Amino acid sequence: MSLEYTSSEMMTVTAARALENGMTCFVGIGLPSEAANLARLTHAPDVVLIYESGTLQTKPDVLPLSIGDGELAESALTTVAVPEMFRYWLQGGKISVGFLGTAQIDRYANLNTTLIGDYHDPKVRLPGGGGAPEIATNAGEVFITLKHSKRAFVKDVDFVTTLGFGRDGKGRDGVPNIGKGPTRVITDLCVMKPDPETKELTVVSLHPGVSREDVIEATGWEIRFAGELESTPEPSAKELEILRELKDRTERQHAGE
C-alpha cells in the first residue's frame, strides 16, 4: 500500500537523498536546511553541515530560524569567524556542495533574491544574496530546492543575484577556479538538471502522480523533458517518520513549549 505524504515532503525527501554521506555541505536556511538535516538523520550521518555564520559540522536537534540561531553554535563541532568561513573553507575549495533556496529561478538556473520588478522601481524588495553568490561560484556544485510555480520559475529572472549559467547559458565558460554550478533543481513536482550542451534546465524525473502538463503549467518558459524521463522514488516510511519528528520538535521549541 502506498504511503500518504504531501508534495512538500516529497520535495524534501528527494532533496535530502541528493546528499551523499561524507559530503561537506554549505546549507541555506529554510527548505535546504530541512533537507540537509533530514539527510544527516537518515542515510548520510557523516555529512558535514556548515552554515554561513561560521558553524562547522553542526548537528541541530531542531531546524534553525536563521544562520544566527543559537542551536547551530551549540550543536557545532566548532565555530569560526565569518571571514575565515568564506576565505578558507569556501574559497579554499573545501565545500562539496552548496544547498540553496531562492525566490526566482530562470531557465539557466540563475537565482534572484534581490527584488521583483524593475530595479529602480521594484514591486517587492527581497532579502538579498547573503552568501549565496559566493557559494554558487566556489562550492563544487550547487543543489537548489523550491516550490514549483510560474511566479518562481520565470524565463528570465528580474535580477541575477546568484549566478547559475548566465543570461545565455555561457556565464561559466572559460572562467578558472569556479565550481560546476547548479547540477540539480528539486521542486515539489520534479527534478531538473542542466542540459550538458545548452545548460538550460531540463526535467529528468517526475514525482509520483505528477504529469508533464502539471510541470508545463507551473513553468514560465517552454520547459523541456529528458528523452528517458524517470519517476522519482516515493519517500519511505522511515524518512517520513524522521522528517515529521524533526518538524514537530522544531514547532514545539519555537512555540516555547
mmCIF file of N, CA, C and O in Angstrom, residues 149-235:
data_model
loop_
_atom_site.group_PDB
_atom_site.id
_atom_site.type_symbol
_atom_site.label_atom_id
_atom_site.label_comp_id
_atom_site.label_asym_id
_atom_site.label_seq_id
_atom_site.Cartn_x
_atom_site.Cartn_y
_atom_site.Cartn_z
ATOM 1 N N SER A 149 6.246 27.004 -9.335
ATOM 2 C CA SER A 149 5.143 27.855 -9.784
ATOM 3 C C SER A 149 5.670 28.808 -10.844
ATOM 4 O O SER A 149 6.879 29.047 -10.937
ATOM 5 N N LYS A 150 4.758 29.369 -11.638
ATOM 6 C CA LYS A 150 5.176 30.347 -12.656
ATOM 7 C C LYS A 150 5.737 31.603 -12.019
ATOM 8 O O LYS A 150 6.525 32.323 -12.643
ATOM 9 N N ARG A 151 5.343 31.867 -10.790
ATOM 10 C CA ARG A 151 5.866 33.024 -10.074
ATOM 11 C C ARG A 151 7.351 32.851 -9.760
ATOM 12 O O ARG A 151 8.112 33.814 -9.772
ATOM 13 N N ALA A 152 7.755 31.614 -9.488
ATOM 14 C CA ALA A 152 9.148 31.328 -9.135
ATOM 15 C C ALA A 152 9.985 30.921 -10.344
ATOM 16 O O ALA A 152 11.160 31.300 -10.456
ATOM 17 N N PHE A 153 9.404 30.168 -11.265
ATOM 18 C CA PHE A 153 10.131 29.672 -12.433
ATOM 19 C C PHE A 153 9.826 30.568 -13.634
ATOM 20 O O PHE A 153 8.823 30.385 -14.322
ATOM 21 N N VAL A 154 10.695 31.538 -13.849
ATOM 22 C CA VAL A 154 10.481 32.539 -14.892
ATOM 23 C C VAL A 154 11.513 32.369 -16.005
ATOM 24 O O VAL A 154 12.607 31.843 -15.782
ATOM 25 N N LYS A 155 11.168 32.819 -17.197
ATOM 26 C CA LYS A 155 12.095 32.672 -18.321
ATOM 27 C C LYS A 155 13.405 33.406 -18.070
ATOM 28 O O LYS A 155 14.498 32.883 -18.338
ATOM 29 N N ASP A 156 13.313 34.627 -17.552
ATOM 30 C CA ASP A 156 14.490 35.426 -17.209
ATOM 31 C C ASP A 156 14.241 36.090 -15.857
ATOM 32 O O ASP A 156 13.231 36.793 -15.691
ATOM 33 N N VAL A 157 15.137 35.878 -14.912
ATOM 34 C CA VAL A 157 14.959 36.494 -13.600
ATOM 35 C C VAL A 157 15.046 38.012 -13.721
ATOM 36 O O VAL A 157 15.717 38.550 -14.602
ATOM 37 N N ASP A 158 14.363 38.718 -12.813
ATOM 38 C CA ASP A 158 14.370 40.181 -12.832
ATOM 39 C C ASP A 158 15.742 40.743 -12.467
ATOM 40 O O ASP A 158 16.088 41.854 -12.874
ATOM 41 N N PHE A 159 16.502 39.978 -11.701
ATOM 42 C CA PHE A 159 17.836 40.421 -11.282
ATOM 43 C C PHE A 159 18.653 39.163 -10.991
ATOM 44 O O PHE A 159 18.168 38.255 -10.322
ATOM 45 N N VAL A 160 19.887 39.100 -11.506
ATOM 46 C CA VAL A 160 20.743 37.947 -11.224
ATOM 47 C C VAL A 160 21.507 38.210 -9.924
ATOM 48 O O VAL A 160 22.532 38.883 -9.909
ATOM 49 N N THR A 161 20.967 37.676 -8.845
ATOM 50 C CA THR A 161 21.656 37.776 -7.568
ATOM 51 C C THR A 161 22.776 36.751 -7.490
ATOM 52 O O THR A 161 23.891 37.055 -7.059
ATOM 53 N N THR A 162 22.462 35.542 -7.917
ATOM 54 C CA THR A 162 23.388 34.416 -7.812
ATOM 55 C C THR A 162 23.507 33.744 -9.170
ATOM 56 O O THR A 162 22.508 33.333 -9.759
ATOM 57 N N LEU A 163 24.730 33.625 -9.640
ATOM 58 C CA LEU A 163 24.977 33.087 -10.975
ATOM 59 C C LEU A 163 24.668 31.604 -11.070
ATOM 60 O O LEU A 163 25.106 30.805 -10.255
ATOM 61 N N GLY A 164 23.859 31.272 -12.088
ATOM 62 C CA GLY A 164 23.693 29.885 -12.478
ATOM 63 C C GLY A 164 24.640 29.646 -13.648
ATOM 64 O O GLY A 164 25.802 29.317 -13.480
ATOM 65 N N PHE A 165 24.093 29.892 -14.876
ATOM 66 C CA PHE A 165 24.929 29.799 -16.078
ATOM 67 C C PHE A 165 24.830 31.065 -16.925
ATOM 68 O O PHE A 165 25.122 31.042 -18.125
ATOM 69 N N GLY A 166 24.418 32.169 -16.305
ATOM 70 C CA GLY A 166 24.348 33.427 -17.033
ATOM 71 C C GLY A 166 23.092 33.556 -17.867
ATOM 72 O O GLY A 166 22.281 32.635 -17.981
ATOM 73 N N ARG A 167 22.933 34.718 -18.461
ATOM 74 C CA ARG A 167 21.721 35.001 -19.248
ATOM 75 C C ARG A 167 21.619 34.164 -20.519
ATOM 76 O O ARG A 167 20.533 33.966 -21.053
ATOM 77 N N ASP A 168 22.773 33.654 -20.997
ATOM 78 C CA ASP A 168 22.783 32.891 -22.249
ATOM 79 C C ASP A 168 23.262 31.458 -22.067
ATOM 80 O O ASP A 168 23.466 30.742 -23.045
ATOM 81 N N GLY A 169 23.457 31.043 -20.820
ATOM 82 C CA GLY A 169 23.938 29.689 -20.562
ATOM 83 C C GLY A 169 25.440 29.543 -20.646
ATOM 84 O O GLY A 169 25.974 28.446 -20.479
ATOM 85 N N LYS A 170 26.151 30.644 -20.894
ATOM 86 C CA LYS A 170 27.609 30.575 -21.084
ATOM 87 C C LYS A 170 28.378 31.340 -20.008
ATOM 88 O O LYS A 170 29.560 31.620 -20.166
ATOM 89 N N GLY A 171 27.695 31.680 -18.925
ATOM 90 C CA GLY A 171 28.295 32.527 -17.907
ATOM 91 C C GLY A 171 29.487 31.931 -17.188
ATOM 92 O O GLY A 171 30.288 32.665 -16.592
ATOM 93 N N ARG A 172 29.633 30.617 -17.240
ATOM 94 C CA ARG A 172 30.767 29.963 -16.579
ATOM 95 C C ARG A 172 31.846 29.519 -17.558
ATOM 96 O O ARG A 172 32.883 29.005 -17.127
ATOM 97 N N ASP A 173 31.602 29.696 -18.832
ATOM 98 C CA ASP A 173 32.563 29.237 -19.838
ATOM 99 C C ASP A 173 33.889 29.982 -19.715
ATOM 100 O O ASP A 173 33.933 31.212 -19.678
ATOM 101 N N GLY A 174 34.978 29.245 -19.657
ATOM 102 C CA GLY A 174 36.305 29.839 -19.659
ATOM 103 C C GLY A 174 36.706 30.526 -18.374
ATOM 104 O O GLY A 174 37.737 31.196 -18.326
ATOM 105 N N VAL A 175 35.891 30.387 -17.325
ATOM 106 C CA VAL A 175 36.218 31.027 -16.041
ATOM 107 C C VAL A 175 36.971 30.014 -15.183
ATOM 108 O O VAL A 175 36.436 28.958 -14.851
ATOM 109 N N PRO A 176 38.230 30.311 -14.792
ATOM 110 C CA PRO A 176 39.007 29.350 -13.998
ATOM 111 C C PRO A 176 38.561 29.337 -12.537
ATOM 112 O O PRO A 176 37.963 30.284 -12.038
ATOM 113 N N ASN A 177 38.868 28.239 -11.849
ATOM 114 C CA ASN A 177 38.638 28.109 -10.413
ATOM 115 C C ASN A 177 37.204 28.412 -10.008
ATOM 116 O O ASN A 177 36.938 29.125 -9.055
ATOM 117 N N ILE A 178 36.274 27.881 -10.763
ATOM 118 C CA ILE A 178 34.855 28.076 -10.453
ATOM 119 C C ILE A 178 34.187 26.707 -10.438
ATOM 120 O O ILE A 178 34.563 25.812 -11.199
ATOM 121 N N GLY A 179 33.227 26.514 -9.536
ATOM 122 C CA GLY A 179 32.579 25.215 -9.425
ATOM 123 C C GLY A 179 31.716 24.876 -10.628
ATOM 124 O O GLY A 179 31.579 25.658 -11.566
ATOM 125 N N LYS A 180 31.124 23.699 -10.577
ATOM 126 C CA LYS A 180 30.258 23.238 -11.665
ATOM 127 C C LYS A 180 28.997 24.084 -11.784
ATOM 128 O O LYS A 180 28.352 24.089 -12.823
ATOM 129 N N GLY A 181 28.621 24.744 -10.689
ATOM 130 C CA GLY A 181 27.368 25.481 -10.685
ATOM 131 C C GLY A 181 26.217 24.564 -10.337
ATOM 132 O O GLY A 181 26.391 23.460 -9.818
ATOM 133 N N PRO A 182 24.972 24.980 -10.618
ATOM 134 C CA PRO A 182 23.809 24.148 -10.299
ATOM 135 C C PRO A 182 23.845 22.831 -11.068
ATOM 136 O O PRO A 182 23.978 22.822 -12.291
ATOM 137 N N THR A 183 23.735 21.729 -10.351
ATOM 138 C CA THR A 183 23.712 20.420 -11.002
ATOM 139 C C THR A 183 22.343 19.771 -10.916
ATOM 140 O O THR A 183 22.056 18.828 -11.647
ATOM 141 N N ARG A 184 21.497 20.263 -10.006
ATOM 142 C CA ARG A 184 20.113 19.774 -9.965
ATOM 143 C C ARG A 184 19.227 20.781 -9.244
ATOM 144 O O ARG A 184 19.670 21.492 -8.344
ATOM 145 N N VAL A 185 17.975 20.817 -9.675
ATOM 146 C CA VAL A 185 16.943 21.642 -9.057
ATOM 147 C C VAL A 185 15.820 20.705 -8.649
ATOM 148 O O VAL A 185 15.287 19.968 -9.485
ATOM 149 N N ILE A 186 15.475 20.729 -7.356
ATOM 150 C CA ILE A 186 14.457 19.830 -6.833
ATOM 151 C C ILE A 186 13.247 20.648 -6.422
ATOM 152 O O ILE A 186 13.359 21.571 -5.622
ATOM 153 N N THR A 187 12.084 20.318 -6.976
ATOM 154 C CA THR A 187 10.848 21.037 -6.654
ATOM 155 C C THR A 187 9.826 20.052 -6.096
ATOM 156 O O THR A 187 10.102 18.857 -5.940
ATOM 157 N N ASP A 188 8.638 20.543 -5.817
ATOM 158 C CA ASP A 188 7.573 19.662 -5.341
ATOM 159 C C ASP A 188 6.886 18.916 -6.483
ATOM 160 O O ASP A 188 5.968 18.131 -6.249
ATOM 161 N N LEU A 189 7.351 19.141 -7.722
ATOM 162 C CA LEU A 189 6.789 18.444 -8.878
ATOM 163 C C LEU A 189 7.788 17.523 -9.575
ATOM 164 O O LEU A 189 7.392 16.481 -10.119
ATOM 165 N N CYS A 190 9.067 17.908 -9.562
ATOM 166 C CA CYS A 190 10.025 17.188 -10.393
ATOM 167 C C CYS A 190 11.463 17.466 -9.979
ATOM 168 O O CYS A 190 11.718 18.252 -9.061
ATOM 169 N N VAL A 191 12.380 16.835 -10.700
ATOM 170 C CA VAL A 191 13.815 17.116 -10.585
ATOM 171 C C VAL A 191 14.297 17.584 -11.947
ATOM 172 O O VAL A 191 13.958 16.991 -12.980
ATOM 173 N N MET A 192 15.066 18.668 -11.951
ATOM 174 C CA MET A 192 15.631 19.207 -13.181
ATOM 175 C C MET A 192 17.157 19.180 -13.115
ATOM 176 O O MET A 192 17.739 19.296 -12.032
ATOM 177 N N LYS A 193 17.775 19.045 -14.267
ATOM 178 C CA LYS A 193 19.228 19.164 -14.379
ATOM 179 C C LYS A 193 19.554 20.006 -15.623
ATOM 180 O O LYS A 193 18.764 20.028 -16.577
ATOM 181 N N PRO A 194 20.697 20.707 -15.629
ATOM 182 C CA PRO A 194 21.052 21.492 -16.812
ATOM 183 C C PRO A 194 21.442 20.602 -17.984
ATOM 184 O O PRO A 194 22.120 19.585 -17.790
ATOM 185 N N ASP A 195 20.993 20.966 -19.164
ATOM 186 C CA ASP A 195 21.394 20.245 -20.368
ATOM 187 C C ASP A 195 22.909 20.333 -20.524
ATOM 188 O O ASP A 195 23.489 21.417 -20.344
ATOM 189 N N PRO A 196 23.592 19.237 -20.830
ATOM 190 C CA PRO A 196 25.053 19.257 -20.921
ATOM 191 C C PRO A 196 25.603 20.274 -21.922
ATOM 192 O O PRO A 196 26.696 20.810 -21.723
ATOM 193 N N GLU A 197 24.845 20.552 -22.976
ATOM 194 C CA GLU A 197 25.323 21.470 -24.009
ATOM 195 C C GLU A 197 24.840 22.904 -23.784
ATOM 196 O O GLU A 197 25.627 23.839 -23.710
ATOM 197 N N THR A 198 23.532 23.087 -23.662
ATOM 198 C CA THR A 198 22.970 24.448 -23.596
ATOM 199 C C THR A 198 22.901 25.002 -22.179
ATOM 200 O O THR A 198 22.779 26.208 -21.993
ATOM 201 N N LYS A 199 22.952 24.116 -21.167
ATOM 202 C CA LYS A 199 22.808 24.464 -19.748
ATOM 203 C C LYS A 199 21.379 24.878 -19.364
ATOM 204 O O LYS A 199 21.132 25.303 -18.253
ATOM 205 N N GLU A 200 20.434 24.751 -20.297
ATOM 206 C CA GLU A 200 19.048 25.054 -19.963
ATOM 207 C C GLU A 200 18.476 23.933 -19.099
ATOM 208 O O GLU A 200 18.724 22.746 -19.353
ATOM 209 N N LEU A 201 17.723 24.299 -18.070
ATOM 210 C CA LEU A 201 17.171 23.297 -17.172
ATOM 211 C C LEU A 201 16.208 22.368 -17.903
ATOM 212 O O LEU A 201 15.343 22.809 -18.653
ATOM 213 N N THR A 202 16.372 21.067 -17.644
ATOM 214 C CA THR A 202 15.576 20.031 -18.288
ATOM 215 C C THR A 202 15.025 19.101 -17.222
ATOM 216 O O THR A 202 15.734 18.720 -16.294
ATOM 217 N N VAL A 203 13.760 18.739 -17.342
ATOM 218 C CA VAL A 203 13.149 17.818 -16.386
ATOM 219 C C VAL A 203 13.680 16.413 -16.640
ATOM 220 O O VAL A 203 13.572 15.882 -17.742
ATOM 221 N N VAL A 204 14.250 15.796 -15.596
ATOM 222 C CA VAL A 204 14.782 14.439 -15.736
ATOM 223 C C VAL A 204 13.961 13.425 -14.960
ATOM 224 O O VAL A 204 14.070 12.223 -15.193
ATOM 225 N N SER A 205 13.141 13.912 -14.006
ATOM 226 C CA SER A 205 12.353 12.991 -13.191
ATOM 227 C C SER A 205 11.070 13.666 -12.730
ATOM 228 O O SER A 205 11.091 14.817 -12.279
ATOM 229 N N LEU A 206 9.947 12.951 -12.845
ATOM 230 C CA LEU A 206 8.660 13.437 -12.343
ATOM 231 C C LEU A 206 8.326 12.725 -11.039
ATOM 232 O O LEU A 206 8.517 11.508 -10.915
ATOM 233 N N HIS A 207 7.818 13.484 -10.071
ATOM 234 C CA HIS A 207 7.388 12.866 -8.827
ATOM 235 C C HIS A 207 6.107 12.059 -9.062
ATOM 236 O O HIS A 207 5.341 12.340 -10.011
ATOM 237 N N PRO A 208 5.840 11.060 -8.219
ATOM 238 C CA PRO A 208 4.632 10.234 -8.392
ATOM 239 C C PRO A 208 3.363 11.081 -8.443
ATOM 240 O O PRO A 208 3.178 12.003 -7.643
ATOM 241 N N GLY A 209 2.525 10.789 -9.414
ATOM 242 C CA GLY A 209 1.257 11.492 -9.550
ATOM 243 C C GLY A 209 1.340 12.806 -10.288
ATOM 244 O O GLY A 209 0.320 13.472 -10.493
ATOM 245 N N VAL A 210 2.544 13.205 -10.705
ATOM 246 C CA VAL A 210 2.735 14.469 -11.423
ATOM 247 C C VAL A 210 2.862 14.178 -12.917
ATOM 248 O O VAL A 210 3.578 13.269 -13.331
ATOM 249 N N SER A 211 2.174 14.957 -13.743
ATOM 250 C CA SER A 211 2.228 14.776 -15.192
ATOM 251 C C SER A 211 3.105 15.841 -15.840
ATOM 252 O O SER A 211 3.439 16.853 -15.213
ATOM 253 N N ARG A 212 3.455 15.620 -17.086
ATOM 254 C CA ARG A 212 4.192 16.638 -17.845
ATOM 255 C C ARG A 212 3.398 17.941 -17.886
ATOM 256 O O ARG A 212 3.962 19.020 -17.789
ATOM 257 N N GLU A 213 2.086 17.804 -18.045
ATOM 258 C CA GLU A 213 1.240 19.001 -18.134
ATOM 259 C C GLU A 213 1.289 19.815 -16.838
ATOM 260 O O GLU A 213 1.249 21.048 -16.879
ATOM 261 N N ASP A 214 1.381 19.136 -15.705
ATOM 262 C CA ASP A 214 1.484 19.837 -14.418
ATOM 263 C C ASP A 214 2.728 20.713 -14.388
ATOM 264 O O ASP A 214 2.683 21.863 -13.930
ATOM 265 N N VAL A 215 3.832 20.176 -14.864
ATOM 266 C CA VAL A 215 5.100 20.921 -14.868
ATOM 267 C C VAL A 215 5.046 22.061 -15.883
ATOM 268 O O VAL A 215 5.480 23.181 -15.600
ATOM 269 N N ILE A 216 4.529 21.795 -17.046
ATOM 270 C CA ILE A 216 4.408 22.827 -18.081
ATOM 271 C C ILE A 216 3.580 24.003 -17.567
ATOM 272 O O ILE A 216 3.932 25.170 -17.750
ATOM 273 N N GLU A 217 2.465 23.684 -16.896
ATOM 274 C CA GLU A 217 1.563 24.713 -16.391
ATOM 275 C C GLU A 217 2.218 25.571 -15.308
ATOM 276 O O GLU A 217 1.892 26.754 -15.158
ATOM 277 N N ALA A 218 3.181 24.991 -14.579
ATOM 278 C CA ALA A 218 3.800 25.695 -13.457
ATOM 279 C C ALA A 218 5.133 26.356 -13.815
ATOM 280 O O ALA A 218 5.800 26.900 -12.937
ATOM 281 N N THR A 219 5.502 26.330 -15.096
ATOM 282 C CA THR A 219 6.806 26.860 -15.513
ATOM 283 C C THR A 219 6.621 28.017 -16.484
ATOM 284 O O THR A 219 5.806 27.941 -17.400
ATOM 285 N N GLY A 220 7.410 29.074 -16.300
ATOM 286 C CA GLY A 220 7.264 30.289 -17.094
ATOM 287 C C GLY A 220 8.016 30.312 -18.400
ATOM 288 O O GLY A 220 8.143 31.365 -19.017
ATOM 289 N N TRP A 221 8.530 29.178 -18.828
ATOM 290 C CA TRP A 221 9.132 29.086 -20.158
ATOM 291 C C TRP A 221 8.771 27.729 -20.751
ATOM 292 O O TRP A 221 8.161 26.896 -20.070
ATOM 293 N N GLU A 222 9.115 27.510 -21.991
ATOM 294 C CA GLU A 222 8.790 26.246 -22.652
ATOM 295 C C GLU A 222 9.742 25.174 -22.157
ATOM 296 O O GLU A 222 10.800 24.941 -22.723
ATOM 297 N N ILE A 223 9.349 24.510 -21.095
ATOM 298 C CA ILE A 223 10.219 23.561 -20.420
ATOM 299 C C ILE A 223 10.437 22.309 -21.267
ATOM 300 O O ILE A 223 9.536 21.844 -21.968
ATOM 301 N N ARG A 224 11.652 21.783 -21.198
ATOM 302 C CA ARG A 224 11.992 20.574 -21.944
ATOM 303 C C ARG A 224 12.081 19.379 -21.003
ATOM 304 O O ARG A 224 12.363 19.524 -19.824
ATOM 305 N N PHE A 225 11.874 18.199 -21.575
ATOM 306 C CA PHE A 225 11.907 16.960 -20.806
ATOM 307 C C PHE A 225 12.966 16.034 -21.386
ATOM 308 O O PHE A 225 13.177 15.987 -22.603
ATOM 309 N N ALA A 226 13.619 15.282 -20.493
ATOM 310 C CA ALA A 226 14.630 14.329 -20.938
ATOM 311 C C ALA A 226 13.997 13.236 -21.787
ATOM 312 O O ALA A 226 12.819 12.896 -21.610
ATOM 313 N N GLY A 227 14.789 12.687 -22.708
ATOM 314 C CA GLY A 227 14.279 11.615 -23.566
ATOM 315 C C GLY A 227 13.857 10.402 -22.762
ATOM 316 O O GLY A 227 12.844 9.754 -23.063
ATOM 317 N N GLU A 228 14.631 10.065 -21.733
ATOM 318 C CA GLU A 228 14.301 8.956 -20.837
ATOM 319 C C GLU A 228 13.899 9.552 -19.490
ATOM 320 O O GLU A 228 14.723 9.723 -18.594
ATOM 321 N N LEU A 229 12.639 9.891 -19.373
ATOM 322 C CA LEU A 229 12.124 10.554 -18.186
ATOM 323 C C LEU A 229 11.889 9.521 -17.079
ATOM 324 O O LEU A 229 11.223 8.507 -17.294
ATOM 325 N N GLU A 230 12.454 9.787 -15.913
ATOM 326 C CA GLU A 230 12.349 8.855 -14.799
ATOM 327 C C GLU A 230 11.196 9.236 -13.873
ATOM 328 O O GLU A 230 10.650 10.340 -13.955
ATOM 329 N N SER A 231 10.849 8.301 -12.984
ATOM 330 C CA SER A 231 9.869 8.555 -11.937
ATOM 331 C C SER A 231 10.607 8.595 -10.598
ATOM 332 O O SER A 231 11.344 7.669 -10.270
ATOM 333 N N THR A 232 10.439 9.673 -9.866
ATOM 334 C CA THR A 232 11.136 9.834 -8.596
ATOM 335 C C THR A 232 10.624 8.801 -7.586
ATOM 336 O O THR A 232 9.410 8.650 -7.421
ATOM 337 N N PRO A 233 11.527 8.095 -6.905
ATOM 338 C CA PRO A 233 11.074 7.131 -5.884
ATOM 339 C C PRO A 233 10.310 7.820 -4.763
ATOM 340 O O PRO A 233 10.653 8.925 -4.350
ATOM 341 N N GLU A 234 9.279 7.168 -4.258
ATOM 342 C CA GLU A 234 8.493 7.717 -3.163
ATOM 343 C C GLU A 234 9.289 7.723 -1.856
ATOM 344 O O GLU A 234 10.233 6.944 -1.691
ATOM 345 N N PRO A 235 8.902 8.579 -0.914
ATOM 346 C CA PRO A 235 9.549 8.552 0.398
ATOM 347 C C PRO A 235 9.271 7.229 1.103
ATOM 348 O O PRO A 235 8.214 6.620 0.914
#
